[in-house]
């Protein structure tokens, strides 16, 4: 397999109907020398970029995992109940996360973080100058196609590049818990309406960021468009037995999620 060319296999996602193309996750198999080169670059880049990334982002970072974010979220819920406050959270997700990375926008963000312009140029060339062949379970293969946007799943550099690409999310009043393309924001207060007002404001902020990203289509991509969940999760402390119970319901407040779906 030539450098820059990859073989793409579509793997079905769990709990998804197998009839639609969105039910499959593309996995790209790259040539061994290309993978080795990516690992060498990753070893150099990771030590520079990691301290500059937001602390709330735990995805694909050394010593961090989903367990950390779940534990932190659980502790914050327990602290809110200890302070006799209400806790409420909203899950946010990216649509086709890796596929929506705009190479020009990624170049700008890499130039801000990496001091070596030659390294940035090399990384962007490796990401943008790629082509693939789609293979089926019957070993049938499509014609050669070229990437226009995105970073391929299965690439060594793809996770850290995506994390850098999404590191410019706007600040919110609510606390953020992020792992790669999964994000949750949580707010606590003594009053449910106050909590919901803050969450609505933060979701409007994220919605404005999404609309700003969509205005950059002349770069050749929708960039990272948000897919907003319509469900808000609240936590209630029961008296007997004494335990925390999650309660979900539609989030229909003015200016909330539904405005940006």
PDB file of C-alpha atoms in Angstrom:
ATOM      1  CA  UNK A   1       0.000   0.000   0.000  1.00  0.00           C
ATOM      2  CA  UNK A   2       1.484   3.368  -1.015  1.00  0.00           C
ATOM      3  CA  UNK A   3       2.082   6.115   1.553  1.00  0.00           C
ATOM      4  CA  UNK A   4      -0.960   8.341   1.902  1.00  0.00           C
ATOM      5  CA  UNK A   5      -3.273   5.622   0.600  1.00  0.00           C
ATOM      6  CA  UNK A   6      -5.426   3.565   2.922  1.00  0.00           C
ATOM      7  CA  UNK A   7      -7.899   0.721   2.828  1.00  0.00           C
ATOM      8  CA  UNK A   8     -11.238   1.557   4.442  1.00  0.00           C
ATOM      9  CA  UNK A   9     -13.447  -1.056   6.094  1.00  0.00           C
ATOM     10  CA  UNK A  10     -16.939  -0.160   7.327  1.00  0.00           C
ATOM     11  CA  UNK A  11     -17.672  -1.641  10.744  1.00  0.00           C
ATOM     12  CA  UNK A  12     -21.291  -1.648  12.019  1.00  0.00           C
ATOM     13  CA  UNK A  13     -22.003   0.446  15.108  1.00  0.00           C
ATOM     14  CA  UNK A  14     -23.622  -1.232  18.076  1.00  0.00           C
ATOM     15  CA  UNK A  15     -27.408  -0.909  18.451  1.00  0.00           C
ATOM     16  CA  UNK A  16     -27.758   0.603  14.964  1.00  0.00           C
ATOM     17  CA  UNK A  17     -29.832  -0.706  12.023  1.00  0.00           C
ATOM     18  CA  UNK A  18     -27.542  -2.218   9.402  1.00  0.00           C
ATOM     19  CA  UNK A  19     -29.517  -0.797   6.472  1.00  0.00           C
ATOM     20  CA  UNK A  20     -28.280   2.810   6.558  1.00  0.00           C
ATOM     21  CA  UNK A  21     -24.771   4.109   5.785  1.00  0.00           C
ATOM     22  CA  UNK A  22     -24.724   6.123   9.049  1.00  0.00           C
ATOM     23  CA  UNK A  23     -24.861   2.849  10.962  1.00  0.00           C
ATOM     24  CA  UNK A  24     -21.253   2.064  10.030  1.00  0.00           C
ATOM     25  CA  UNK A  25     -17.947   3.419  11.292  1.00  0.00           C
ATOM     26  CA  UNK A  26     -15.139   3.685   8.706  1.00  0.00           C
ATOM     27  CA  UNK A  27     -11.839   2.215   9.877  1.00  0.00           C
ATOM     28  CA  UNK A  28      -8.773   3.076   7.782  1.00  0.00           C
ATOM     29  CA  UNK A  29      -5.832   0.690   7.505  1.00  0.00           C
ATOM     30  CA  UNK A  30      -2.628   2.591   6.738  1.00  0.00           C
ATOM     31  CA  UNK A  31       0.708   1.279   5.550  1.00  0.00           C
ATOM     32  CA  UNK A  32       3.246   0.367   8.269  1.00  0.00           C
ATOM     33  CA  UNK A  33       5.944   2.981   7.362  1.00  0.00           C
ATOM     34  CA  UNK A  34       3.271   5.689   7.420  1.00  0.00           C
ATOM     35  CA  UNK A  35       2.122   4.573  10.884  1.00  0.00           C
ATOM     36  CA  UNK A  36       5.700   4.599  12.176  1.00  0.00           C
ATOM     37  CA  UNK A  37       6.207   8.134  10.868  1.00  0.00           C
ATOM     38  CA  UNK A  38       2.980   9.264  12.538  1.00  0.00           C
ATOM     39  CA  UNK A  39       4.105   7.772  15.863  1.00  0.00           C
ATOM     40  CA  UNK A  40       7.405   9.659  15.665  1.00  0.00           C
ATOM     41  CA  UNK A  41       5.560  12.912  15.003  1.00  0.00           C
ATOM     42  CA  UNK A  42       3.062  12.198  17.770  1.00  0.00           C
ATOM     43  CA  UNK A  43       5.876  11.707  20.305  1.00  0.00           C
ATOM     44  CA  UNK A  44       7.219  15.174  19.441  1.00  0.00           C
ATOM     45  CA  UNK A  45       3.910  17.002  19.232  1.00  0.00           C
ATOM     46  CA  UNK A  46       2.116  15.568  22.259  1.00  0.00           C
ATOM     47  CA  UNK A  47       4.521  16.968  24.860  1.00  0.00           C
ATOM     48  CA  UNK A  48       4.104  20.481  23.408  1.00  0.00           C
ATOM     49  CA  UNK A  49       0.355  20.571  22.837  1.00  0.00           C
ATOM     50  CA  UNK A  50      -0.927  18.671  25.901  1.00  0.00           C
ATOM     51  CA  UNK A  51      -0.247  21.462  28.451  1.00  0.00           C
ATOM     52  CA  UNK A  52      -2.008  23.944  26.155  1.00  0.00           C
ATOM     53  CA  UNK A  53      -5.254  21.986  25.795  1.00  0.00           C
ATOM     54  CA  UNK A  54      -8.303  22.708  28.012  1.00  0.00           C
ATOM     55  CA  UNK A  55      -8.300  20.853  31.317  1.00  0.00           C
ATOM     56  CA  UNK A  56     -11.901  19.715  30.845  1.00  0.00           C
ATOM     57  CA  UNK A  57     -10.866  17.699  27.763  1.00  0.00           C
ATOM     58  CA  UNK A  58      -9.748  14.199  28.793  1.00  0.00           C
ATOM     59  CA  UNK A  59      -9.904  12.484  25.406  1.00  0.00           C
ATOM     60  CA  UNK A  60      -6.758  10.694  24.201  1.00  0.00           C
ATOM     61  CA  UNK A  61      -4.504  12.318  26.796  1.00  0.00           C
ATOM     62  CA  UNK A  62      -1.825  10.562  28.834  1.00  0.00           C
ATOM     63  CA  UNK A  63      -3.095   9.590  32.273  1.00  0.00           C
ATOM     64  CA  UNK A  64      -6.704  10.619  31.491  1.00  0.00           C
ATOM     65  CA  UNK A  65      -9.698   8.458  30.638  1.00  0.00           C
ATOM     66  CA  UNK A  66     -13.490   8.344  30.586  1.00  0.00           C
ATOM     67  CA  UNK A  67     -13.356   7.047  34.155  1.00  0.00           C
ATOM     68  CA  UNK A  68     -11.884  10.378  35.265  1.00  0.00           C
ATOM     69  CA  UNK A  69     -14.748  12.362  33.753  1.00  0.00           C
ATOM     70  CA  UNK A  70     -17.426  10.011  35.102  1.00  0.00           C
ATOM     71  CA  UNK A  71     -15.859  10.147  38.567  1.00  0.00           C
ATOM     72  CA  UNK A  72     -15.585  13.933  38.440  1.00  0.00           C
ATOM     73  CA  UNK A  73     -19.194  14.314  37.306  1.00  0.00           C
ATOM     74  CA  UNK A  74     -20.385  11.935  40.051  1.00  0.00           C
ATOM     75  CA  UNK A  75     -18.413  13.803  42.720  1.00  0.00           C
ATOM     76  CA  UNK A  76     -19.820  17.149  41.596  1.00  0.00           C
ATOM     77  CA  UNK A  77     -23.345  15.729  41.792  1.00  0.00           C
ATOM     78  CA  UNK A  78     -22.706  14.476  45.328  1.00  0.00           C
ATOM     79  CA  UNK A  79     -21.163  17.811  46.357  1.00  0.00           C
ATOM     80  CA  UNK A  80     -24.213  19.653  45.047  1.00  0.00           C
ATOM     81  CA  UNK A  81     -26.517  17.518  47.172  1.00  0.00           C
ATOM     82  CA  UNK A  82     -24.282  17.989  50.211  1.00  0.00           C
ATOM     83  CA  UNK A  83     -24.690  21.742  49.693  1.00  0.00           C
ATOM     84  CA  UNK A  84     -28.482  21.223  49.280  1.00  0.00           C
ATOM     85  CA  UNK A  85     -28.402  22.286  45.638  1.00  0.00           C
ATOM     86  CA  UNK A  86     -30.004  20.922  42.475  1.00  0.00           C
ATOM     87  CA  UNK A  87     -27.867  19.401  39.707  1.00  0.00           C
ATOM     88  CA  UNK A  88     -28.772  19.269  36.023  1.00  0.00           C
ATOM     89  CA  UNK A  89     -26.742  18.369  32.938  1.00  0.00           C
ATOM     90  CA  UNK A  90     -27.111  18.385  29.155  1.00  0.00           C
ATOM     91  CA  UNK A  91     -25.219  15.993  26.840  1.00  0.00           C
ATOM     92  CA  UNK A  92     -23.799  17.423  23.611  1.00  0.00           C
ATOM     93  CA  UNK A  93     -22.345  15.475  20.719  1.00  0.00           C
ATOM     94  CA  UNK A  94     -20.564  16.139  17.426  1.00  0.00           C
ATOM     95  CA  UNK A  95     -22.045  14.827  14.185  1.00  0.00           C
ATOM     96  CA  UNK A  96     -19.515  12.868  12.098  1.00  0.00           C
ATOM     97  CA  UNK A  97     -16.757  14.289  14.287  1.00  0.00           C
ATOM     98  CA  UNK A  98     -13.594  13.152  12.499  1.00  0.00           C
ATOM     99  CA  UNK A  99     -15.115  13.704   9.054  1.00  0.00           C
ATOM    100  CA  UNK A 100     -15.852  17.410   9.615  1.00  0.00           C
ATOM    101  CA  UNK A 101     -12.311  18.599  10.384  1.00  0.00           C
ATOM    102  CA  UNK A 102     -11.432  21.415   7.999  1.00  0.00           C
ATOM    103  CA  UNK A 103      -7.762  21.217   6.991  1.00  0.00           C
ATOM    104  CA  UNK A 104      -7.312  24.986   6.672  1.00  0.00           C
ATOM    105  CA  UNK A 105      -8.797  25.652  10.097  1.00  0.00           C
ATOM    106  CA  UNK A 106      -6.663  22.852  11.532  1.00  0.00           C
ATOM    107  CA  UNK A 107      -3.567  24.483  10.021  1.00  0.00           C
ATOM    108  CA  UNK A 108      -4.346  27.780  11.758  1.00  0.00           C
ATOM    109  CA  UNK A 109      -4.782  26.069  15.121  1.00  0.00           C
ATOM    110  CA  UNK A 110      -1.593  24.047  14.749  1.00  0.00           C
ATOM    111  CA  UNK A 111       0.367  27.207  13.923  1.00  0.00           C
ATOM    112  CA  UNK A 112      -0.811  28.734  17.194  1.00  0.00           C
ATOM    113  CA  UNK A 113       0.381  25.769  19.252  1.00  0.00           C
ATOM    114  CA  UNK A 114       3.487  24.453  17.486  1.00  0.00           C
ATOM    115  CA  UNK A 115       6.592  26.636  17.154  1.00  0.00           C
ATOM    116  CA  UNK A 116       7.936  24.783  14.102  1.00  0.00           C
ATOM    117  CA  UNK A 117       6.166  25.773  10.868  1.00  0.00           C
ATOM    118  CA  UNK A 118       7.892  22.960   8.958  1.00  0.00           C
ATOM    119  CA  UNK A 119       6.372  20.417  11.345  1.00  0.00           C
ATOM    120  CA  UNK A 120       2.924  21.956  10.861  1.00  0.00           C
ATOM    121  CA  UNK A 121       3.324  21.859   7.084  1.00  0.00           C
ATOM    122  CA  UNK A 122       4.350  18.206   7.242  1.00  0.00           C
ATOM    123  CA  UNK A 123       1.392  17.233   9.424  1.00  0.00           C
ATOM    124  CA  UNK A 124      -1.112  19.037   7.190  1.00  0.00           C
ATOM    125  CA  UNK A 125       0.379  17.424   4.083  1.00  0.00           C
ATOM    126  CA  UNK A 126       0.062  13.992   5.686  1.00  0.00           C
ATOM    127  CA  UNK A 127      -3.573  14.629   6.610  1.00  0.00           C
ATOM    128  CA  UNK A 128      -4.733  16.340   3.415  1.00  0.00           C
ATOM    129  CA  UNK A 129      -2.790  14.388   0.786  1.00  0.00           C
ATOM    130  CA  UNK A 130      -4.642  11.135   1.342  1.00  0.00           C
ATOM    131  CA  UNK A 131      -6.791   8.778  -0.665  1.00  0.00           C
ATOM    132  CA  UNK A 132      -8.629   5.569   0.157  1.00  0.00           C
ATOM    133  CA  UNK A 133     -10.355   2.542  -1.292  1.00  0.00           C
ATOM    134  CA  UNK A 134     -13.533   1.256   0.342  1.00  0.00           C
ATOM    135  CA  UNK A 135     -13.607  -2.511   0.882  1.00  0.00           C
ATOM    136  CA  UNK A 136     -16.709  -4.601   1.629  1.00  0.00           C
ATOM    137  CA  UNK A 137     -17.092  -7.850   3.543  1.00  0.00           C
ATOM    138  CA  UNK A 138     -17.106  -9.670   0.194  1.00  0.00           C
ATOM    139  CA  UNK A 139     -13.701  -8.123  -0.580  1.00  0.00           C
ATOM    140  CA  UNK A 140     -15.176  -5.936  -3.289  1.00  0.00           C
ATOM    141  CA  UNK A 141     -13.394  -2.590  -3.621  1.00  0.00           C
ATOM    142  CA  UNK A 142     -14.411   0.817  -4.846  1.00  0.00           C
ATOM    143  CA  UNK A 143     -12.414   3.136  -7.051  1.00  0.00           C
ATOM    144  CA  UNK A 144      -9.744   5.312  -5.445  1.00  0.00           C
ATOM    145  CA  UNK A 145     -11.215   8.350  -3.696  1.00  0.00           C
ATOM    146  CA  UNK A 146      -9.507  11.404  -2.194  1.00  0.00           C
ATOM    147  CA  UNK A 147     -10.113  13.064   1.164  1.00  0.00           C
ATOM    148  CA  UNK A 148     -11.441  16.608   1.008  1.00  0.00           C
ATOM    149  CA  UNK A 149     -11.842  17.123   4.757  1.00  0.00           C
ATOM    150  CA  UNK A 150     -11.479  15.192   7.971  1.00  0.00           C
ATOM    151  CA  UNK A 151      -8.909  12.944   9.598  1.00  0.00           C
ATOM    152  CA  UNK A 152      -9.120   9.165   9.098  1.00  0.00           C
ATOM    153  CA  UNK A 153     -10.148   6.934  11.997  1.00  0.00           C
ATOM    154  CA  UNK A 154      -7.332   4.496  12.627  1.00  0.00           C
ATOM    155  CA  UNK A 155      -4.639   7.132  12.138  1.00  0.00           C
ATOM    156  CA  UNK A 156      -2.196   7.637  15.030  1.00  0.00           C
ATOM    157  CA  UNK A 157      -2.383  11.436  14.710  1.00  0.00           C
ATOM    158  CA  UNK A 158      -6.163  11.646  14.247  1.00  0.00           C
ATOM    159  CA  UNK A 159      -7.157  11.737  17.963  1.00  0.00           C
ATOM    160  CA  UNK A 160      -4.730  14.484  18.976  1.00  0.00           C
ATOM    161  CA  UNK A 161      -5.490  16.520  15.844  1.00  0.00           C
ATOM    162  CA  UNK A 162      -9.208  16.339  16.558  1.00  0.00           C
ATOM    163  CA  UNK A 163      -8.626  17.370  20.180  1.00  0.00           C
ATOM    164  CA  UNK A 164      -6.592  20.376  19.011  1.00  0.00           C
ATOM    165  CA  UNK A 165      -9.252  21.210  16.429  1.00  0.00           C
ATOM    166  CA  UNK A 166     -12.048  21.303  19.049  1.00  0.00           C
ATOM    167  CA  UNK A 167     -10.002  23.031  21.771  1.00  0.00           C
ATOM    168  CA  UNK A 168     -11.489  26.459  20.983  1.00  0.00           C
ATOM    169  CA  UNK A 169     -14.981  25.822  22.338  1.00  0.00           C
ATOM    170  CA  UNK A 170     -16.407  28.969  23.953  1.00  0.00           C
ATOM    171  CA  UNK A 171     -16.394  29.408  27.721  1.00  0.00           C
ATOM    172  CA  UNK A 172     -19.606  28.504  29.546  1.00  0.00           C
ATOM    173  CA  UNK A 173     -20.968  29.242  33.006  1.00  0.00           C
ATOM    174  CA  UNK A 174     -21.736  25.560  33.465  1.00  0.00           C
ATOM    175  CA  UNK A 175     -18.872  23.172  34.047  1.00  0.00           C
ATOM    176  CA  UNK A 176     -17.786  21.150  31.013  1.00  0.00           C
ATOM    177  CA  UNK A 177     -16.861  17.455  30.995  1.00  0.00           C
ATOM    178  CA  UNK A 178     -15.371  16.429  27.664  1.00  0.00           C
ATOM    179  CA  UNK A 179     -13.955  13.265  26.204  1.00  0.00           C
ATOM    180  CA  UNK A 180     -13.037  13.571  22.508  1.00  0.00           C
ATOM    181  CA  UNK A 181     -16.299  14.368  20.663  1.00  0.00           C
ATOM    182  CA  UNK A 182     -18.543  13.780  23.689  1.00  0.00           C
ATOM    183  CA  UNK A 183     -19.362  16.722  25.919  1.00  0.00           C
ATOM    184  CA  UNK A 184     -21.597  17.300  28.936  1.00  0.00           C
ATOM    185  CA  UNK A 185     -22.270  20.573  30.709  1.00  0.00           C
ATOM    186  CA  UNK A 186     -23.632  20.661  34.270  1.00  0.00           C
ATOM    187  CA  UNK A 187     -24.894  23.452  36.480  1.00  0.00           C
ATOM    188  CA  UNK A 188     -25.945  23.467  40.124  1.00  0.00           C
ATOM    189  CA  UNK A 189     -28.075  25.923  42.078  1.00  0.00           C
ATOM    190  CA  UNK A 190     -30.658  26.019  44.813  1.00  0.00           C
ATOM    191  CA  UNK A 191     -33.441  26.700  42.314  1.00  0.00           C
ATOM    192  CA  UNK A 192     -34.384  24.545  39.296  1.00  0.00           C
ATOM    193  CA  UNK A 193     -35.350  27.567  37.189  1.00  0.00           C
ATOM    194  CA  UNK A 194     -32.001  29.238  37.825  1.00  0.00           C
ATOM    195  CA  UNK A 195     -30.197  26.067  36.781  1.00  0.00           C
ATOM    196  CA  UNK A 196     -32.219  25.812  33.594  1.00  0.00           C
ATOM    197  CA  UNK A 197     -31.678  29.482  32.729  1.00  0.00           C
ATOM    198  CA  UNK A 198     -27.912  29.020  32.956  1.00  0.00           C
ATOM    199  CA  UNK A 199     -28.011  25.836  30.871  1.00  0.00           C
ATOM    200  CA  UNK A 200     -30.158  27.557  28.252  1.00  0.00           C
ATOM    201  CA  UNK A 201     -27.696  30.448  28.076  1.00  0.00           C
ATOM    202  CA  UNK A 202     -24.734  28.082  27.731  1.00  0.00           C
ATOM    203  CA  UNK A 203     -26.459  26.053  25.038  1.00  0.00           C
ATOM    204  CA  UNK A 204     -27.209  29.297  23.179  1.00  0.00           C
ATOM    205  CA  UNK A 205     -23.493  30.133  23.426  1.00  0.00           C
ATOM    206  CA  UNK A 206     -22.564  26.764  21.954  1.00  0.00           C
ATOM    207  CA  UNK A 207     -25.262  27.239  19.325  1.00  0.00           C
ATOM    208  CA  UNK A 208     -23.768  30.585  18.282  1.00  0.00           C
ATOM    209  CA  UNK A 209     -20.380  28.879  17.985  1.00  0.00           C
ATOM    210  CA  UNK A 210     -21.969  26.242  15.764  1.00  0.00           C
ATOM    211  CA  UNK A 211     -23.579  28.892  13.554  1.00  0.00           C
ATOM    212  CA  UNK A 212     -20.249  30.705  13.314  1.00  0.00           C
ATOM    213  CA  UNK A 213     -18.588  27.500  12.184  1.00  0.00           C
ATOM    214  CA  UNK A 214     -21.236  26.940   9.525  1.00  0.00           C
ATOM    215  CA  UNK A 215     -20.508  30.394   8.048  1.00  0.00           C
ATOM    216  CA  UNK A 216     -17.036  29.160   7.134  1.00  0.00           C
ATOM    217  CA  UNK A 217     -18.268  26.822   4.412  1.00  0.00           C
ATOM    218  CA  UNK A 218     -16.165  28.635   1.827  1.00  0.00           C
ATOM    219  CA  UNK A 219     -13.267  26.714   3.419  1.00  0.00           C
ATOM    220  CA  UNK A 220     -14.877  23.580   2.019  1.00  0.00           C
ATOM    221  CA  UNK A 221     -16.427  22.067   5.111  1.00  0.00           C
ATOM    222  CA  UNK A 222     -19.266  22.360   7.607  1.00  0.00           C
ATOM    223  CA  UNK A 223     -16.534  22.079  10.225  1.00  0.00           C
ATOM    224  CA  UNK A 224     -17.561  20.591  13.548  1.00  0.00           C
ATOM    225  CA  UNK A 225     -21.332  20.939  13.576  1.00  0.00           C
ATOM    226  CA  UNK A 226     -23.025  20.163  16.856  1.00  0.00           C
ATOM    227  CA  UNK A 227     -25.769  17.626  17.212  1.00  0.00           C
ATOM    228  CA  UNK A 228     -27.691  18.714  20.300  1.00  0.00           C
ATOM    229  CA  UNK A 229     -29.503  16.256  22.477  1.00  0.00           C
ATOM    230  CA  UNK A 230     -33.120  17.029  23.302  1.00  0.00           C
ATOM    231  CA  UNK A 231     -32.832  15.439  26.749  1.00  0.00           C
ATOM    232  CA  UNK A 232     -31.769  17.045  30.012  1.00  0.00           C
ATOM    233  CA  UNK A 233     -30.707  14.849  32.903  1.00  0.00           C
ATOM    234  CA  UNK A 234     -31.510  15.837  36.480  1.00  0.00           C
ATOM    235  CA  UNK A 235     -30.458  14.115  39.684  1.00  0.00           C
ATOM    236  CA  UNK A 236     -32.795  13.661  42.628  1.00  0.00           C
ATOM    237  CA  UNK A 237     -31.776  12.520  46.111  1.00  0.00           C
ATOM    238  CA  UNK A 238     -34.358  10.092  47.461  1.00  0.00           C
ATOM    239  CA  UNK A 239     -34.993   9.798  51.186  1.00  0.00           C
ATOM    240  CA  UNK A 240     -35.726   6.052  51.499  1.00  0.00           C
ATOM    241  CA  UNK A 241     -33.541   4.390  50.418  1.00  0.00           C
ATOM    242  CA  UNK A 242     -31.041   7.269  50.394  1.00  0.00           C
ATOM    243  CA  UNK A 243     -29.633   7.258  46.873  1.00  0.00           C
ATOM    244  CA  UNK A 244     -29.169   9.503  43.855  1.00  0.00           C
ATOM    245  CA  UNK A 245     -31.569   8.794  40.971  1.00  0.00           C
ATOM    246  CA  UNK A 246     -31.199  10.196  37.447  1.00  0.00           C
ATOM    247  CA  UNK A 247     -34.333  11.644  35.860  1.00  0.00           C
ATOM    248  CA  UNK A 248     -34.456  12.532  32.146  1.00  0.00           C
ATOM    249  CA  UNK A 249     -36.959  14.721  30.317  1.00  0.00           C
ATOM    250  CA  UNK A 250     -37.170  16.926  27.184  1.00  0.00           C
ATOM    251  CA  UNK A 251     -35.374  20.261  27.471  1.00  0.00           C
ATOM    252  CA  UNK A 252     -37.922  22.721  26.078  1.00  0.00           C
ATOM    253  CA  UNK A 253     -36.985  26.025  27.693  1.00  0.00           C
ATOM    254  CA  UNK A 254     -36.874  29.159  25.495  1.00  0.00           C
ATOM    255  CA  UNK A 255     -33.500  29.539  23.783  1.00  0.00           C
ATOM    256  CA  UNK A 256     -32.528  26.012  24.691  1.00  0.00           C
ATOM    257  CA  UNK A 257     -31.485  22.961  22.701  1.00  0.00           C
ATOM    258  CA  UNK A 258     -34.433  22.835  20.347  1.00  0.00           C
ATOM    259  CA  UNK A 259     -33.514  26.255  18.923  1.00  0.00           C
ATOM    260  CA  UNK A 260     -30.269  24.865  17.523  1.00  0.00           C
ATOM    261  CA  UNK A 261     -31.307  21.394  16.419  1.00  0.00           C
TER     262      UNK A 261
END
